[in-house]
PDB file of C-alpha atoms and ligand atoms in Angstrom:
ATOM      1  CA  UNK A 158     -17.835-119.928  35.323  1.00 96.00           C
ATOM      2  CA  UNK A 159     -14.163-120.019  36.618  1.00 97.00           C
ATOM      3  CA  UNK A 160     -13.428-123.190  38.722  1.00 98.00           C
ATOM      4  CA  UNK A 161      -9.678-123.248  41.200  1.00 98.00           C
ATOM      5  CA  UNK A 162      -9.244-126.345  41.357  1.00 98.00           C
ATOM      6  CA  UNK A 163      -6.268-128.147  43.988  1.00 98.00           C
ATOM      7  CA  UNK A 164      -4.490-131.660  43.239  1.00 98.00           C
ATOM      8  CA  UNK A 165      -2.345-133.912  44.052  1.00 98.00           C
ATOM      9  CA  UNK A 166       0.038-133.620  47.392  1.00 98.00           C
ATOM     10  CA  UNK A 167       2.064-131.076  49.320  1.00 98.00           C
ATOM     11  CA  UNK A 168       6.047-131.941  50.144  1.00 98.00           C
ATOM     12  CA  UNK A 169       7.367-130.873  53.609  1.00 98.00           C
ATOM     13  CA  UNK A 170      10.998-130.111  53.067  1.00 98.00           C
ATOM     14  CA  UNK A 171      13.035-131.739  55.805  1.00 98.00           C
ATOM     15  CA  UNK A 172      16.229-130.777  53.500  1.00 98.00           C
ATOM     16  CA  UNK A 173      16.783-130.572  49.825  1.00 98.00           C
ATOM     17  CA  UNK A 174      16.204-134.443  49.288  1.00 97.00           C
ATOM     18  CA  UNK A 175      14.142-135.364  52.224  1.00 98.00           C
ATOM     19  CA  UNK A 176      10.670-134.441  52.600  1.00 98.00           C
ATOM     20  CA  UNK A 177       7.368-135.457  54.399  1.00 98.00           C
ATOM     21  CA  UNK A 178       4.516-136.210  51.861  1.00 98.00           C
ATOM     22  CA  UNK A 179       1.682-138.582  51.400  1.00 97.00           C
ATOM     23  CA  UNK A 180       0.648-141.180  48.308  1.00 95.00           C
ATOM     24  CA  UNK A 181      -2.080-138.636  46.545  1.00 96.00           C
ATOM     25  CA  UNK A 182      -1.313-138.883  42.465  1.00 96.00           C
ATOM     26  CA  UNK A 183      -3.524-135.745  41.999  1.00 97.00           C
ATOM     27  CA  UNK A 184      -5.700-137.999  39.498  1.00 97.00           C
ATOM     28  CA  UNK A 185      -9.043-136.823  41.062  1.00 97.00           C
ATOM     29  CA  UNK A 186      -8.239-133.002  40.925  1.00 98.00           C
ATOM     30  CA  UNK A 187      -6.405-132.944  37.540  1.00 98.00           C
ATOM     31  CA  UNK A 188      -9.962-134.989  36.226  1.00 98.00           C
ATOM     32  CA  UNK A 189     -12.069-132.087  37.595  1.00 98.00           C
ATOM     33  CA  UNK A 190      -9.863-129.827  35.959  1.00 98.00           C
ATOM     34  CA  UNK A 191     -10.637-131.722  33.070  1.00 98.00           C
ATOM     35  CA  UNK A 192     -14.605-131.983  33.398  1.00 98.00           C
ATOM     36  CA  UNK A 193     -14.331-128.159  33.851  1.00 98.00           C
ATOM     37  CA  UNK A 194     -12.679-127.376  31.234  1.00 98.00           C
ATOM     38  CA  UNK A 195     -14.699-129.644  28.550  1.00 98.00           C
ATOM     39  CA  UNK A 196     -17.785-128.547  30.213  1.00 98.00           C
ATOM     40  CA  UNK A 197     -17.004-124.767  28.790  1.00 98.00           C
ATOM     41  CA  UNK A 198     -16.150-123.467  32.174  1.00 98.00           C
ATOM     42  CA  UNK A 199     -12.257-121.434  32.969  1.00 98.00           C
ATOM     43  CA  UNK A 200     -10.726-123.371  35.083  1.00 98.00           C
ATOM     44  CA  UNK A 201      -7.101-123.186  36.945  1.00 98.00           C
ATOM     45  CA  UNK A 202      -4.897-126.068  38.959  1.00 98.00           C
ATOM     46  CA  UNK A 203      -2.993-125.853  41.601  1.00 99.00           C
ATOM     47  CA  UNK A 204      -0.661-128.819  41.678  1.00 98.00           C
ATOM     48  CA  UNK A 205       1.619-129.890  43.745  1.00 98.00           C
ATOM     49  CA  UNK A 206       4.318-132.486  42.747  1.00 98.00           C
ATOM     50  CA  UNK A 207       2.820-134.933  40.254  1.00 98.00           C
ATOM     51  CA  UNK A 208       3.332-136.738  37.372  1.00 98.00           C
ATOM     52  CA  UNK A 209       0.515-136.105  35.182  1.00 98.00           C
ATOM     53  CA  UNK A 210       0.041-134.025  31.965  1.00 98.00           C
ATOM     54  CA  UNK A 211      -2.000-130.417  32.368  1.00 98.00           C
ATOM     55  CA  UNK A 212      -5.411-130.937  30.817  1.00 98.00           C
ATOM     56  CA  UNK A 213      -6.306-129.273  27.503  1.00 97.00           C
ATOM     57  CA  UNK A 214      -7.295-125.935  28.305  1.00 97.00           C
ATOM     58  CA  UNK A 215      -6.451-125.774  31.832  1.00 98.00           C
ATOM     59  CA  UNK A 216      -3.844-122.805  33.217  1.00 98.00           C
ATOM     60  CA  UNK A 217      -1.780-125.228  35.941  1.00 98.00           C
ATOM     61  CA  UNK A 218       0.150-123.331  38.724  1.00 98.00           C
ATOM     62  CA  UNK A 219       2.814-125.622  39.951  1.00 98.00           C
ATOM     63  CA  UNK A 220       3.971-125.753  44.302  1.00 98.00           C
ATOM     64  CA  UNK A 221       5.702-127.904  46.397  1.00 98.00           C
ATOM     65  CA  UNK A 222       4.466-127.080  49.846  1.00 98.00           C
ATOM     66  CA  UNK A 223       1.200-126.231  51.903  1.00 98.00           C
ATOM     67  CA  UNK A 224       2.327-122.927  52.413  1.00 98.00           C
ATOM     68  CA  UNK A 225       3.091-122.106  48.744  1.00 98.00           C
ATOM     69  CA  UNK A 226      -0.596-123.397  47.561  1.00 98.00           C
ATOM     70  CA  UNK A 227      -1.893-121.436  50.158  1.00 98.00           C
ATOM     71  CA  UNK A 228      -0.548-118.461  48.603  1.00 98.00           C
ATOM     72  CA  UNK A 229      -1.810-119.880  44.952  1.00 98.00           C
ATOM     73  CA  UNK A 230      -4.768-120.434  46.011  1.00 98.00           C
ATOM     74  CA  UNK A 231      -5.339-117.149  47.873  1.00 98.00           C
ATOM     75  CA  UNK A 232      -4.093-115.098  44.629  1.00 98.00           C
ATOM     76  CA  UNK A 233      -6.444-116.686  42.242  1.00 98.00           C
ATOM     77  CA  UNK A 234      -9.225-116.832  44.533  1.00 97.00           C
ATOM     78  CA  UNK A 235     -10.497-113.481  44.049  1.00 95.00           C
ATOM     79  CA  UNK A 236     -11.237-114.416  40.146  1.00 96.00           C
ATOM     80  CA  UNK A 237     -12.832-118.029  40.965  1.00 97.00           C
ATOM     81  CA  UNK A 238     -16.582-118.562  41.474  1.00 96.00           C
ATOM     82  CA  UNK A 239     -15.511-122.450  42.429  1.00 97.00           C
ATOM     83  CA  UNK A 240     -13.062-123.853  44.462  1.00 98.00           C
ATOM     84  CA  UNK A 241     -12.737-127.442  44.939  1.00 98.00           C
ATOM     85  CA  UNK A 242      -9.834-128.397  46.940  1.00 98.00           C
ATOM     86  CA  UNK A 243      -8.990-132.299  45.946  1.00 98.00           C
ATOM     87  CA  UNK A 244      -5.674-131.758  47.128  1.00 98.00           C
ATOM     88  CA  UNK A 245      -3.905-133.983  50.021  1.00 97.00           C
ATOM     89  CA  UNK A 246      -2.315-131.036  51.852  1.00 98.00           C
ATOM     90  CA  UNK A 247       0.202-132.446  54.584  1.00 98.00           C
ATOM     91  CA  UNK A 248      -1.451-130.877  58.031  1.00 97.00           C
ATOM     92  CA  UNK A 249       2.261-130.802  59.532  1.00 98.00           C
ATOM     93  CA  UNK A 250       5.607-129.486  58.331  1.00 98.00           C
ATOM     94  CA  UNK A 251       8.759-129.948  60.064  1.00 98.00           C
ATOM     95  CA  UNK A 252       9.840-127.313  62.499  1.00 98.00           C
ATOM     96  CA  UNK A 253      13.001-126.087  60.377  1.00 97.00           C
ATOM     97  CA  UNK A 254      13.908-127.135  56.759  1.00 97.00           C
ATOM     98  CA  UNK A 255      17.766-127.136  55.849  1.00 97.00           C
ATOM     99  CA  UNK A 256      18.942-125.643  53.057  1.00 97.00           C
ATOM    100  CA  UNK A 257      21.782-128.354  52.183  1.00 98.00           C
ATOM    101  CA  UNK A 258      21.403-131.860  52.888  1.00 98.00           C
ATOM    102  CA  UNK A 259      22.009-132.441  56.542  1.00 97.00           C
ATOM    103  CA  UNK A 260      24.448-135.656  57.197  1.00 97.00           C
ATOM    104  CA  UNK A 261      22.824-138.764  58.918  1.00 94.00           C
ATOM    105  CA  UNK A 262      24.613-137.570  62.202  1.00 94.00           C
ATOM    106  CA  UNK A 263      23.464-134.114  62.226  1.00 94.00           C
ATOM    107  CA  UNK A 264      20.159-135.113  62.704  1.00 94.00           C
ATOM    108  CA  UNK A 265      18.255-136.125  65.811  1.00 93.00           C
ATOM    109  CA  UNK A 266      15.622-139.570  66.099  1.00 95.00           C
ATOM    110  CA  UNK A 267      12.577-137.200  66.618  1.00 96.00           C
ATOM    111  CA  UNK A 268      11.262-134.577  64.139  1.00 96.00           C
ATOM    112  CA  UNK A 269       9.909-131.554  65.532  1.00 98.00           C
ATOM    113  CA  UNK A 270       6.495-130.677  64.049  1.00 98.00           C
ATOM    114  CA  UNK A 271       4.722-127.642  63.248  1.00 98.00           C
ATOM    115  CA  UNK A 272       1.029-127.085  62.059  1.00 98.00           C
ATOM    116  CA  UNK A 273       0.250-126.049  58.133  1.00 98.00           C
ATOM    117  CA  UNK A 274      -2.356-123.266  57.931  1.00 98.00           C
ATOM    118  CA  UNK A 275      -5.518-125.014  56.944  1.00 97.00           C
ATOM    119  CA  UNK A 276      -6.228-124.206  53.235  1.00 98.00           C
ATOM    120  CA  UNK A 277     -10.057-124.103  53.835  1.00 96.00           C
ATOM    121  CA  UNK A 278     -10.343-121.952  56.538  1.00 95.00           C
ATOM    122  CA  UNK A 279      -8.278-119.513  55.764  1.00 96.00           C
ATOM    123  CA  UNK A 280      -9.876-119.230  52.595  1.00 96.00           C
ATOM    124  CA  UNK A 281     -13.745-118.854  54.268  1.00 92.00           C
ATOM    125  CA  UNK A 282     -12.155-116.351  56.888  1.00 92.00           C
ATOM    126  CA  UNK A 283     -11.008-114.261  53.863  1.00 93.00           C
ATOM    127  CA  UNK A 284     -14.008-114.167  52.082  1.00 91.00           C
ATOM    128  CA  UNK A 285     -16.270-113.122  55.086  1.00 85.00           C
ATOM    129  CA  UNK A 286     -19.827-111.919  53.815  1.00 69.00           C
ATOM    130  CA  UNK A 287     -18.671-111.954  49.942  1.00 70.00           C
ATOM    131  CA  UNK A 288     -19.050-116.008  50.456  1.00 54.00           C
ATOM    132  CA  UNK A 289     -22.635-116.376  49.017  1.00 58.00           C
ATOM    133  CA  UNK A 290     -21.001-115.675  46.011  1.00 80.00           C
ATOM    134  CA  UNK A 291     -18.797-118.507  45.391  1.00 93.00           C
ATOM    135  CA  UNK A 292     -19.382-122.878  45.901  1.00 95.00           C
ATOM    136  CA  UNK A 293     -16.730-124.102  47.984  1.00 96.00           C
ATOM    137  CA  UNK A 294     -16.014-127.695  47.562  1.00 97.00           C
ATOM    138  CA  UNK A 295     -13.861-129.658  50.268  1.00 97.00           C
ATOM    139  CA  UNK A 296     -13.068-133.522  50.036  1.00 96.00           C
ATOM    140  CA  UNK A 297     -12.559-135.993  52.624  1.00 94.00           C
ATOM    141  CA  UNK A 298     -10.144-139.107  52.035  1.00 90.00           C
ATOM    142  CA  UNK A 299     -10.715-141.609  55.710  1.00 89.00           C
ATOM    143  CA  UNK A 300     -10.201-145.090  56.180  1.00 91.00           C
ATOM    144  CA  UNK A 301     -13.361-146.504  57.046  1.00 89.00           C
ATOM    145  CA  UNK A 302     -17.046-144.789  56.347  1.00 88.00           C
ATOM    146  CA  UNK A 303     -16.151-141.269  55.864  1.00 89.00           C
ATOM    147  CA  UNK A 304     -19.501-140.037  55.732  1.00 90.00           C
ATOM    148  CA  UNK A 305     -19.666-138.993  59.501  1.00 91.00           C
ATOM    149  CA  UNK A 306     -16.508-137.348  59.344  1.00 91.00           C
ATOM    150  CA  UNK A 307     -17.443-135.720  55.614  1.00 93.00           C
ATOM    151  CA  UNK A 308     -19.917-134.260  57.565  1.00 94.00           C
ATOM    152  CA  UNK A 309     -18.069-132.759  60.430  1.00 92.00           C
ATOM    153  CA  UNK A 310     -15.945-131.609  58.236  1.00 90.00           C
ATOM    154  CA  UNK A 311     -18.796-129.688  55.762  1.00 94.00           C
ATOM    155  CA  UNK A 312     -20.053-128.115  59.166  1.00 91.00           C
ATOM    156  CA  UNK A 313     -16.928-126.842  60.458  1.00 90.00           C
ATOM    157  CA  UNK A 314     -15.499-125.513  57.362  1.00 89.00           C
ATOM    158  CA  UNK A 315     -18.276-124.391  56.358  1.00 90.00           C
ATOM    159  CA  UNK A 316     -18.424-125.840  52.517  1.00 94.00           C
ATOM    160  CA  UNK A 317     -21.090-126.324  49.947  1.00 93.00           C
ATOM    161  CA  UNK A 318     -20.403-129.862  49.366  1.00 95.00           C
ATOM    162  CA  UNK A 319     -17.602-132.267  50.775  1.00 97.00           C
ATOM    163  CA  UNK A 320     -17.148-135.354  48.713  1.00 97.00           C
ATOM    164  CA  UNK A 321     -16.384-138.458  50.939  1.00 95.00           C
ATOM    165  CA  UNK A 322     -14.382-141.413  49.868  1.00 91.00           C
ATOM    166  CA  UNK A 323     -12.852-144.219  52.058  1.00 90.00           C
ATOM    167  CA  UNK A 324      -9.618-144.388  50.248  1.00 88.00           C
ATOM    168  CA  UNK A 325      -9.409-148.510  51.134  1.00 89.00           C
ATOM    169  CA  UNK A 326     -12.392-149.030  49.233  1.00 89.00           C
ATOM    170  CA  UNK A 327     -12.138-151.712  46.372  1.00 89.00           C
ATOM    171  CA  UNK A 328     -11.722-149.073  43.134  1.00 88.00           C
ATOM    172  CA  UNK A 329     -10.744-146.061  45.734  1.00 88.00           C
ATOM    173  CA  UNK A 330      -7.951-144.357  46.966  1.00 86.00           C
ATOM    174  CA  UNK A 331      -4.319-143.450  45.898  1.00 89.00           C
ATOM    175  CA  UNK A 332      -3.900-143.744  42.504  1.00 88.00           C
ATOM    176  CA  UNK A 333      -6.505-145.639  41.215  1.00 92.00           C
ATOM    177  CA  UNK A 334      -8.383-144.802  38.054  1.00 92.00           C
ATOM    178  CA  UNK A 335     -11.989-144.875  39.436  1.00 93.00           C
ATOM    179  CA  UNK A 336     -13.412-144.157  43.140  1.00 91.00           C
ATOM    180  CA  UNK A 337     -16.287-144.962  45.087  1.00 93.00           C
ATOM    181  CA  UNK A 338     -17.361-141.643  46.792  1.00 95.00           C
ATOM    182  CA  UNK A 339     -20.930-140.062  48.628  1.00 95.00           C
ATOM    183  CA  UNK A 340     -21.887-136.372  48.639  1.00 96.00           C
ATOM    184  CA  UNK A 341     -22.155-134.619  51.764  1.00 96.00           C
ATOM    185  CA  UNK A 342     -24.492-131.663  51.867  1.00 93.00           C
ATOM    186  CA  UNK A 343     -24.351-128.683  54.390  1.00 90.00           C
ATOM    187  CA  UNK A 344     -27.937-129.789  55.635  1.00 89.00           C
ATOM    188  CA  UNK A 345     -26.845-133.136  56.505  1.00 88.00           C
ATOM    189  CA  UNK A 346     -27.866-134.938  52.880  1.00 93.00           C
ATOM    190  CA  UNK A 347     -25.945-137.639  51.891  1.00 95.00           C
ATOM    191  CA  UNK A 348     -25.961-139.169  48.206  1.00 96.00           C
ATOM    192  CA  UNK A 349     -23.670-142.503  47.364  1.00 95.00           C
ATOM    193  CA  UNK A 350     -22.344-142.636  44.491  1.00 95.00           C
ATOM    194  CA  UNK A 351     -22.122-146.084  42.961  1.00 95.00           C
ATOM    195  CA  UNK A 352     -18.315-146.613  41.622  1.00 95.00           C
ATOM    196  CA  UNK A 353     -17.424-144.499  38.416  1.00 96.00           C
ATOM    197  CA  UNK A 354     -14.275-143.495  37.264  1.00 96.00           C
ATOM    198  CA  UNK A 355     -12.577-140.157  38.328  1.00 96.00           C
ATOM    199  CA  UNK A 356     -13.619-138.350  35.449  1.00 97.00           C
ATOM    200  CA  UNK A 357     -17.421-139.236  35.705  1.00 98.00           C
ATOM    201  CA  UNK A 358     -17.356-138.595  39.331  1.00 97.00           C
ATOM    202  CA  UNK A 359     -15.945-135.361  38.405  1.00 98.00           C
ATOM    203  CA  UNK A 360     -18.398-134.449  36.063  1.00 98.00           C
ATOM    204  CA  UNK A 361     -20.786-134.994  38.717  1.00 98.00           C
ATOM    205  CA  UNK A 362     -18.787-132.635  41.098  1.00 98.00           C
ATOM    206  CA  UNK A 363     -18.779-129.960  37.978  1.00 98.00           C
ATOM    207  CA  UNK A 364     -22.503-129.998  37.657  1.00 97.00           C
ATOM    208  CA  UNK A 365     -23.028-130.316  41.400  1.00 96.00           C
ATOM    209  CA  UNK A 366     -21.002-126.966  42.004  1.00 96.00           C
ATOM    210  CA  UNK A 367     -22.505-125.413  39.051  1.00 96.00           C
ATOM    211  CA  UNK A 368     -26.161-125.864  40.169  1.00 93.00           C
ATOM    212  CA  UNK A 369     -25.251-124.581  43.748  1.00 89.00           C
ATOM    213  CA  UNK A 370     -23.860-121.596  42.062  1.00 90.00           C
ATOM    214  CA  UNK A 371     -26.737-121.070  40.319  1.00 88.00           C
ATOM    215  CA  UNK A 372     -29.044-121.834  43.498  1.00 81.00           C
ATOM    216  CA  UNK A 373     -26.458-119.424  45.882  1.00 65.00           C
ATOM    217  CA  UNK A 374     -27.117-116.908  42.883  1.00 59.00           C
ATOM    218  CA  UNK A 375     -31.066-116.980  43.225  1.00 53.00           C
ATOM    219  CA  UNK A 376     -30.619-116.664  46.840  1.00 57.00           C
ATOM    220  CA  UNK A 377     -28.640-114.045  47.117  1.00 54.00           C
ATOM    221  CA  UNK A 378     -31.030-111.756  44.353  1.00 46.00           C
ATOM    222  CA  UNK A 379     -33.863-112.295  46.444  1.00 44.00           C
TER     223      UNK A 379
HETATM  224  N1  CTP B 426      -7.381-129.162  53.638  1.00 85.41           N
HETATM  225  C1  CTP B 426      -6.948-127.852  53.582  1.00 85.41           C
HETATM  226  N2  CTP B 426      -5.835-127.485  54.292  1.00 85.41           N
HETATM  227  C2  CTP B 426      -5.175-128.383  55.061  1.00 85.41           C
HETATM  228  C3  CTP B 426      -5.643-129.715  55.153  1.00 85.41           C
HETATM  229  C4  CTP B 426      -6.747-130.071  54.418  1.00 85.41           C
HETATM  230  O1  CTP B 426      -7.568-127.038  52.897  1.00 85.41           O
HETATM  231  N3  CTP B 426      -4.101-127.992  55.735  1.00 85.41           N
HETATM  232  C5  CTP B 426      -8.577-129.533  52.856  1.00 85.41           C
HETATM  233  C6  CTP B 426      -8.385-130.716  51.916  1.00 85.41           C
HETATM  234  O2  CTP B 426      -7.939-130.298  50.636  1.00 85.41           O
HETATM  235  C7  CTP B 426      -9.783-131.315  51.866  1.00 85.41           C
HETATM  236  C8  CTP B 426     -10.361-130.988  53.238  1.00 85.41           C
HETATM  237  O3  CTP B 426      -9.560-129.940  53.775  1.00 85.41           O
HETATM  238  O4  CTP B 426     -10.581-130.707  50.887  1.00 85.41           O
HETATM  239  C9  CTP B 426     -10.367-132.132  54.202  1.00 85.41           C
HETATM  240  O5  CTP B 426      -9.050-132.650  54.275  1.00 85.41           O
HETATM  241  P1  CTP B 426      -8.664-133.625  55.448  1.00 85.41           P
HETATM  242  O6  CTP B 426      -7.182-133.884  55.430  1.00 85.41           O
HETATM  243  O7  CTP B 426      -9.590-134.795  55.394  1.00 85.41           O
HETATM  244  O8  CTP B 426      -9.070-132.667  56.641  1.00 85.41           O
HETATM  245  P2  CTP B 426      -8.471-132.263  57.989  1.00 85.41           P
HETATM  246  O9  CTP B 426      -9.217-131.047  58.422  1.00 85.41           O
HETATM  247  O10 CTP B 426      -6.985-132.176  57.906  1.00 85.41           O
HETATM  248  O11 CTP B 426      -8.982-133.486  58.837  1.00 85.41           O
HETATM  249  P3  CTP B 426      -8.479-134.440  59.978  1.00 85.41           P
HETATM  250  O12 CTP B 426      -9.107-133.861  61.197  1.00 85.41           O
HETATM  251  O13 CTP B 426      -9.110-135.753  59.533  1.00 85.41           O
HETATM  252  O14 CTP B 426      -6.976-134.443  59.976  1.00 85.41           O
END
């Protein structure tokens, strides 16, 4: 199977050196690059700006912004039977980005805000009826228990699976080596995982995706 697979964070370019970004490492996608690739499967990472090596046998498709792994994502789709989107995609961007480095006095106290496209739903409108045919995997990072929210989210994005973690968990969050993360089905199901390190827990999500692929399969050729 070919897994698309999204990591790490997206900058916002306010100028050349100042953006808007968040604390994601991309540790959690680059590991289910990993499990994907080890498990036999093709698998391709979109990354935005991170510090971590490319996994054996993965094909890694560098961006900076929201906008620019929307259009990754949206060229490789096509070829993917799985996309799981670990990445921390910043929601807003600033209004207008400079293209030299504006001088403390040139700018104003307030940032003017504009909305990224969402990732996920532009990527279910696109694939319309065709969907059956590929497992679309969404995470969700809240403080507090994200299961509620996991599940709002798998409902109104219509995904296969959202995997919930409360990044201020002990052994969750930014940049740690190991998480603490539940599995939130379309039909409401919820499974907790106990705390494993990133690359069991994305074993897990390989085999999960790979079994709903299989499942979406049977469905579909009845
Ligand atoms: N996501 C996306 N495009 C965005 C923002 C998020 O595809 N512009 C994806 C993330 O990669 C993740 C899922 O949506 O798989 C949930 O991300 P999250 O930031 O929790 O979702 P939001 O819809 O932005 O939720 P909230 O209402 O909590 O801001």
């Amino acid at each position: 199977m070919r897994f698309l697979v999204t990591a790490g964070p997206t900058r916002e370019h306010i100028d050349p050196v100042r953006f808007l970004s968040n604390p994601s490492t991309g540790k959690m996608g680059f590991a289910v690059a990993r499990a994907a690739a080890k498990a036999g499967h093709e698998a391709v990472l979109v990354a935005g700006p991170v510090a971590l090596k490319t996994p054996r046998g993965v094909r890694r498709i560098d961006v900076v912004s929201a906008r620019d792994m929307l259009a990754a994502v949206m060229d490789e789709l096509p070829a993917a039977d799985v996309l799981v989107m670990t990445a921390a995609v910043a929601d807003w961007r600033p209004a207008r980005t400079a293209s030299r480095k504006l001088k403390k006095g040139e700018m104003k106290p307030v940032l003017e805000l504009v909305r990224n496209p969402d990732i996920l739903r532009t990527v279910k409108k696109s694939l319309g009826a065709s969907r059956a045919k590929k497992v679309i995997v969404g995470f969700a990072a809240e403080t507090g228990e994200p299961t509620a929210e996991a599940s709002r989210k798998c409902r109104e994005k219509g995904l296969d699976l959202v995997v919930a973690n409360d990044v201020t968990a002990k052994g969750a969050g930014f940049g740690t080596d190991t998480n603490v993360a539940s599995f939130v089905s379309p039909d409401g199901s919820i499974e907790r995982l106990p705390l494993m390190s990133k690359d069991a827990l994305a074993a897990r999500i390989v085999k999960r995706a790979v079994l709903w692929y299989t499942v979406d399969g049977m469905k579909s050729r009845a």
